[in-house]
Short mmCIF file of C-alpha atoms in Angstrom, two decimals:
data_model
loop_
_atom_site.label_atom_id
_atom_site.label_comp_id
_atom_site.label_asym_id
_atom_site.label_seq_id
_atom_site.Cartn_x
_atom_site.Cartn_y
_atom_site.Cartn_z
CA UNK A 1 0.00 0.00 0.00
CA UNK A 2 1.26 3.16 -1.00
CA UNK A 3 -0.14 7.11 -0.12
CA UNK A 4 0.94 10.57 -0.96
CA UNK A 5 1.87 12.11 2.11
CA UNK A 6 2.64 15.76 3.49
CA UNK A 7 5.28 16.70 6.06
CA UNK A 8 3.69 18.71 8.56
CA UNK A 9 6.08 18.53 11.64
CA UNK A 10 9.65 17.52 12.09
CA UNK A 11 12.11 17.69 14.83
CA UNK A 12 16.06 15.58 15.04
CA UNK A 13 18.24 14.55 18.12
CA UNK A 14 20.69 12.03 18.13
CA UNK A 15 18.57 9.13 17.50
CA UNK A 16 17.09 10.25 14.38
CA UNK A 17 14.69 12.47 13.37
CA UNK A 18 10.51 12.63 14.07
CA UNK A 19 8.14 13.65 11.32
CA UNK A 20 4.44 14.53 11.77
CA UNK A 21 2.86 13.65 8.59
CA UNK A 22 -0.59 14.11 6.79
CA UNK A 23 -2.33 12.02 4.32
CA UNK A 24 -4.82 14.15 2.59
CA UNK A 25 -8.03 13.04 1.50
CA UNK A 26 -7.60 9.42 3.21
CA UNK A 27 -8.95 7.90 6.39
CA UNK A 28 -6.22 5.43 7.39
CA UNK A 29 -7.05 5.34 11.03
CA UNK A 30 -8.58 1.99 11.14
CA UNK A 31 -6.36 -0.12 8.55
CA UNK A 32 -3.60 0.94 10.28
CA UNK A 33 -5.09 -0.35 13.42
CA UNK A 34 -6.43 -3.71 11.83
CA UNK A 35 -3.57 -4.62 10.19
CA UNK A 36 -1.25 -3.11 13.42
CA UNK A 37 1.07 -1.37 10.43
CA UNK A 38 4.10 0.14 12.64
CA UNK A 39 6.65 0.47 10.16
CA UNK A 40 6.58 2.25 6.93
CA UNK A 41 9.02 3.24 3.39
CA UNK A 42 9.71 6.94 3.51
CA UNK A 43 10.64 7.76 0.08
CA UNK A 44 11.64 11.94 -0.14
CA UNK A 45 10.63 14.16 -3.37
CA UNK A 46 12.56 16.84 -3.37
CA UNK A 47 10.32 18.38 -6.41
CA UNK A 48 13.47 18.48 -8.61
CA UNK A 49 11.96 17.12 -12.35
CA UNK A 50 13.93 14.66 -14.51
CA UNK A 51 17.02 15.77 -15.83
CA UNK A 52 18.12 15.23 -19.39
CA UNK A 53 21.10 13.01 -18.62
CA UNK A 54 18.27 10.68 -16.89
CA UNK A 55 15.81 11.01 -20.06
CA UNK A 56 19.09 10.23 -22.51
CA UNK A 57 20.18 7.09 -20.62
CA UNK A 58 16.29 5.90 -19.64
CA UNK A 59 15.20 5.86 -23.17
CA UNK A 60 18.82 4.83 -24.79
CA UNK A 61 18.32 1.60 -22.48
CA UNK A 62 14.51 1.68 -23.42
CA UNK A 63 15.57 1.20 -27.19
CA UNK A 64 18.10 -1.71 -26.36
CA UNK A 65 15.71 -3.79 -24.62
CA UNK A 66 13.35 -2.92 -27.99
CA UNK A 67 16.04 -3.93 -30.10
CA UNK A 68 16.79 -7.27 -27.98
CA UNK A 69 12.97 -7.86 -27.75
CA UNK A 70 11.51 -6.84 -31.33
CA UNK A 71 9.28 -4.51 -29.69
CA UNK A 72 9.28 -0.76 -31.28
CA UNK A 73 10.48 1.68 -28.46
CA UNK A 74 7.48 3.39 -27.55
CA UNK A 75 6.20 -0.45 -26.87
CA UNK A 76 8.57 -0.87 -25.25
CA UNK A 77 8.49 2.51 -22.99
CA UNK A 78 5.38 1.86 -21.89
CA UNK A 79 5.61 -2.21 -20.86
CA UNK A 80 8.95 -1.05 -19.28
CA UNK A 81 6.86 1.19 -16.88
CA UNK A 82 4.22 -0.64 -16.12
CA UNK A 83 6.97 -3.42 -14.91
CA UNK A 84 8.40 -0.37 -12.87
CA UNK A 85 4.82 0.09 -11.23
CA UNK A 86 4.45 -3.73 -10.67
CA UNK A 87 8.35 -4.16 -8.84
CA UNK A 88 7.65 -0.99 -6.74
CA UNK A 89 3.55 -0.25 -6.18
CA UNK A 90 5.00 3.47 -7.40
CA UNK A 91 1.89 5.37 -9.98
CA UNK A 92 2.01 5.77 -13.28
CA UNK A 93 4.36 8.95 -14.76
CA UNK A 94 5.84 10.38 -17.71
CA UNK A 95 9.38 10.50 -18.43
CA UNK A 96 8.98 14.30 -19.12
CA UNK A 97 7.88 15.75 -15.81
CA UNK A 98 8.68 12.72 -13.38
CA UNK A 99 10.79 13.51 -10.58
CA UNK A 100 14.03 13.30 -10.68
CA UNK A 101 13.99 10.57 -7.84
CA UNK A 102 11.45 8.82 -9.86
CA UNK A 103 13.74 9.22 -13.01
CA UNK A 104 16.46 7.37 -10.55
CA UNK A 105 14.34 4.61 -9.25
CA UNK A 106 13.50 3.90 -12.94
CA UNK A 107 16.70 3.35 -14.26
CA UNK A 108 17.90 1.31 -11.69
CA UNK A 109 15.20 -0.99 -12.79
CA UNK A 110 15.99 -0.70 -16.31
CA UNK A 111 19.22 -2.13 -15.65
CA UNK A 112 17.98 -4.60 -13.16
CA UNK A 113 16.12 -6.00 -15.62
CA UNK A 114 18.94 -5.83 -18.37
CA UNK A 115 21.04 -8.06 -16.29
CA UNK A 116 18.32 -10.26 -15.24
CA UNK A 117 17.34 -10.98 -18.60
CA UNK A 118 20.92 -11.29 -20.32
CA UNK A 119 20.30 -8.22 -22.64
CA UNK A 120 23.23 -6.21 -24.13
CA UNK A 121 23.35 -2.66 -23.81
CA UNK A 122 24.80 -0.62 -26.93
CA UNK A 123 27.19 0.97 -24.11
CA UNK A 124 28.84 -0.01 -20.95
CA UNK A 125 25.96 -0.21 -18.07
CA UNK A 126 28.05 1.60 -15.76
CA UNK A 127 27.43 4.37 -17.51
CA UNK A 128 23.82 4.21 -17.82
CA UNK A 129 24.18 4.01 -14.11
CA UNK A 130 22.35 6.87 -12.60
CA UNK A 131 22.71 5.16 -8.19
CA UNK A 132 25.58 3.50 -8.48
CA UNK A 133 25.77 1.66 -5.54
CA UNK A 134 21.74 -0.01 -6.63
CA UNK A 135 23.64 -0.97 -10.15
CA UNK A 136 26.95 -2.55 -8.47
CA UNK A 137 24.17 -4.46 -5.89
CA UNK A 138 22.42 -5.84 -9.04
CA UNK A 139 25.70 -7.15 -10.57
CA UNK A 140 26.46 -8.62 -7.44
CA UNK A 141 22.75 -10.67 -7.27
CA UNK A 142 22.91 -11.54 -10.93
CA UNK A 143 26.28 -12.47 -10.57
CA UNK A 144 27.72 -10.24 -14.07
CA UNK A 145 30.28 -8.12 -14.02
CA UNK A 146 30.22 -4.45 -13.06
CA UNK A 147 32.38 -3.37 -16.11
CA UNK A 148 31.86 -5.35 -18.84
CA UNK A 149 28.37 -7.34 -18.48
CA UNK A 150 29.51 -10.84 -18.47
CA UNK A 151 29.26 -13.65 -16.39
CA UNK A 152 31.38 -12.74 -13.20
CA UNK A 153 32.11 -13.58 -9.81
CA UNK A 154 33.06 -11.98 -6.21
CA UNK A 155 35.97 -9.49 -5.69
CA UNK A 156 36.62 -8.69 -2.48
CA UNK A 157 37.94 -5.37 -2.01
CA UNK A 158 38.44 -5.76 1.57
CA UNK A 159 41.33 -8.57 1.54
CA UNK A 160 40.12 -11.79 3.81
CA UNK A 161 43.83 -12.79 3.84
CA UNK A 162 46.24 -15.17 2.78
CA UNK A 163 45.70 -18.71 4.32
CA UNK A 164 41.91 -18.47 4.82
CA UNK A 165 39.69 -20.42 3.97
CA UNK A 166 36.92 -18.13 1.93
CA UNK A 167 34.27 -20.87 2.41
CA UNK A 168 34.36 -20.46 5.59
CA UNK A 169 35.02 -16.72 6.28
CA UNK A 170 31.89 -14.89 7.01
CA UNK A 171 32.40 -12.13 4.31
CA UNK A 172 29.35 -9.84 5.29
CA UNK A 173 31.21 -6.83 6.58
CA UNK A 174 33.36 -6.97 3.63
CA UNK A 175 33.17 -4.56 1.09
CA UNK A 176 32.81 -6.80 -2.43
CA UNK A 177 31.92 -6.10 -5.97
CA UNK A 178 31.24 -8.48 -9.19
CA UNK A 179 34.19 -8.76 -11.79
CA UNK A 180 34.45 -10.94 -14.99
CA UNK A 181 37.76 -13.02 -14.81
CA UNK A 182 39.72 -10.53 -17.30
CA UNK A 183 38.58 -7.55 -14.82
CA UNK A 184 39.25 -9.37 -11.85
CA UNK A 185 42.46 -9.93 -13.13
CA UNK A 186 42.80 -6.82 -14.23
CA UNK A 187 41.84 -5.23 -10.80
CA UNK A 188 44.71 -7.34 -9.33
CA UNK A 189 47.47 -6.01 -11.99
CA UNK A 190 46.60 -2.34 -11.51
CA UNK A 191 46.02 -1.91 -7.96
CA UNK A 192 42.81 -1.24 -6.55
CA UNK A 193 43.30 2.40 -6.75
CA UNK A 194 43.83 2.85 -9.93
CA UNK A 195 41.07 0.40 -11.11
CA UNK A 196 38.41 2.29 -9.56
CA UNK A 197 39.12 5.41 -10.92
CA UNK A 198 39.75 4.03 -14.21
CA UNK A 199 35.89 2.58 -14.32
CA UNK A 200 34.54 4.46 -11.40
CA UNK A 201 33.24 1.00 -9.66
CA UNK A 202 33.55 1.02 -5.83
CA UNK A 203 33.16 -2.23 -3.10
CA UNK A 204 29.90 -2.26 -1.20
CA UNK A 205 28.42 -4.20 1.62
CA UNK A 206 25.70 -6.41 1.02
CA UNK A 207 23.90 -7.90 4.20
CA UNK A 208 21.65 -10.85 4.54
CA UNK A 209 19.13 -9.96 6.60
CA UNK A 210 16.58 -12.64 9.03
CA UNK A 211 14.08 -12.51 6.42
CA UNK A 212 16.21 -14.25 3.77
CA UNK A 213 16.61 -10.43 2.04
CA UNK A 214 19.62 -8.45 1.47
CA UNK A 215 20.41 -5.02 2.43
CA UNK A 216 22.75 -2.80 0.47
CA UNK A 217 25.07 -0.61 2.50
CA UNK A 218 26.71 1.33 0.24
CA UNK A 219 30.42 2.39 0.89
CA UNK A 220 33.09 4.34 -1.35
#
């Protein structure tokens, strides 16, 4: 369930922050009783629209995933959004006046999808990339390399050590990223340094939460 909600009070100390907020035109009292809803997804708009770097590399992936599928691109547009309202329970919105957070959260599925499905993009994902940190996450799920697309496996950019056994070293709190054996190798011959800035990839930490989920911490 997702509502459009106002901000009507906030105050911060240094355990977080409280928000008072309204839902207009809604009467929420009792199914948040019923169904005893204490948490909630606070997603910030900011009221910034979508840029034109977002539209270029939305609809530049949009007409790759046409080209893989045989679909024309404005097909293609529109099934691509509707599969953005399914994964997230977001509304419907145009790629002209969406927010710019919106713009985000669809490109990140874009390439979600890209990897999920094994479809080649006409350029390098990474820089389609508009959250970096969601993209490297993917990569890491789908197991395909950050750089290059292909099938790839786990760099750890936080050493676990000579003589350990990596089966059984509990890697959670180590900052990792997905690599294709020729950029793995590569990573290793140039120095971490200098293969970071040359492709602007960063380690993150990926938890597994109780639920079976993962949680994306995202370090540079």
């Amino acid at each position: 369930m997702h509502e459009l909600a106002k901000i009507t009070g906030i105050r911060s100390d240094i355990e977080g922050t409280e928000m008072k907020v309204f839902v207009p035109e809604k009467n929420l009292f009792n199914t948040i009783l019923d169904k005893r809803i204490h948490d909630v997804e606070l997603r910030l708009d900011d009221g910034r629209t979508i840029t034109n770097a977002q539209r270029k590399k939305a609809y530049a992936t949009i007409r790759d995933i046409a080209d893989y599928t045989g679909y024309l691109p404005e097909q293609m547009k529109e099934i691509m959004k509707y599969e953005y309202i399914i994964r997230t329970g977001n509304n419907y919105f145009s790629l002209g006046t969406c927010t710019v957070d919106t713009a985000r959260e669809f490109i990140s599925m874009l390439l979600e999808f890209c990897l999920e499905q094994g479809i080649p993009l006409s350029d390098l994902a990474i820089n389609r990339a508009d959250d970096i940190g969601r993209y490297l996450y993917y990569c890491i799920k789908n197991r395909v390399c950050a750089i290059c697309g292909r099938k790839g496996e786990i760099h750890h950019v936080d050493k676990i050590g000579m003589g350990n056994d990596r089966r059984a070293v509990d890697d959670s709190d180590y900052r990792k990223i997905c690599l294709c054996r020729t950029h793995h190798v590569e990573d290793h011959t140039i120095g971490e340094k200098a293969f970071q800035e040359k492709y602007k990839v960063y380690g993150i930490i990926v938890k597994e939460q109780e639920n079976g989920l993962e949680e994306l911490q995202q370090t540079q």
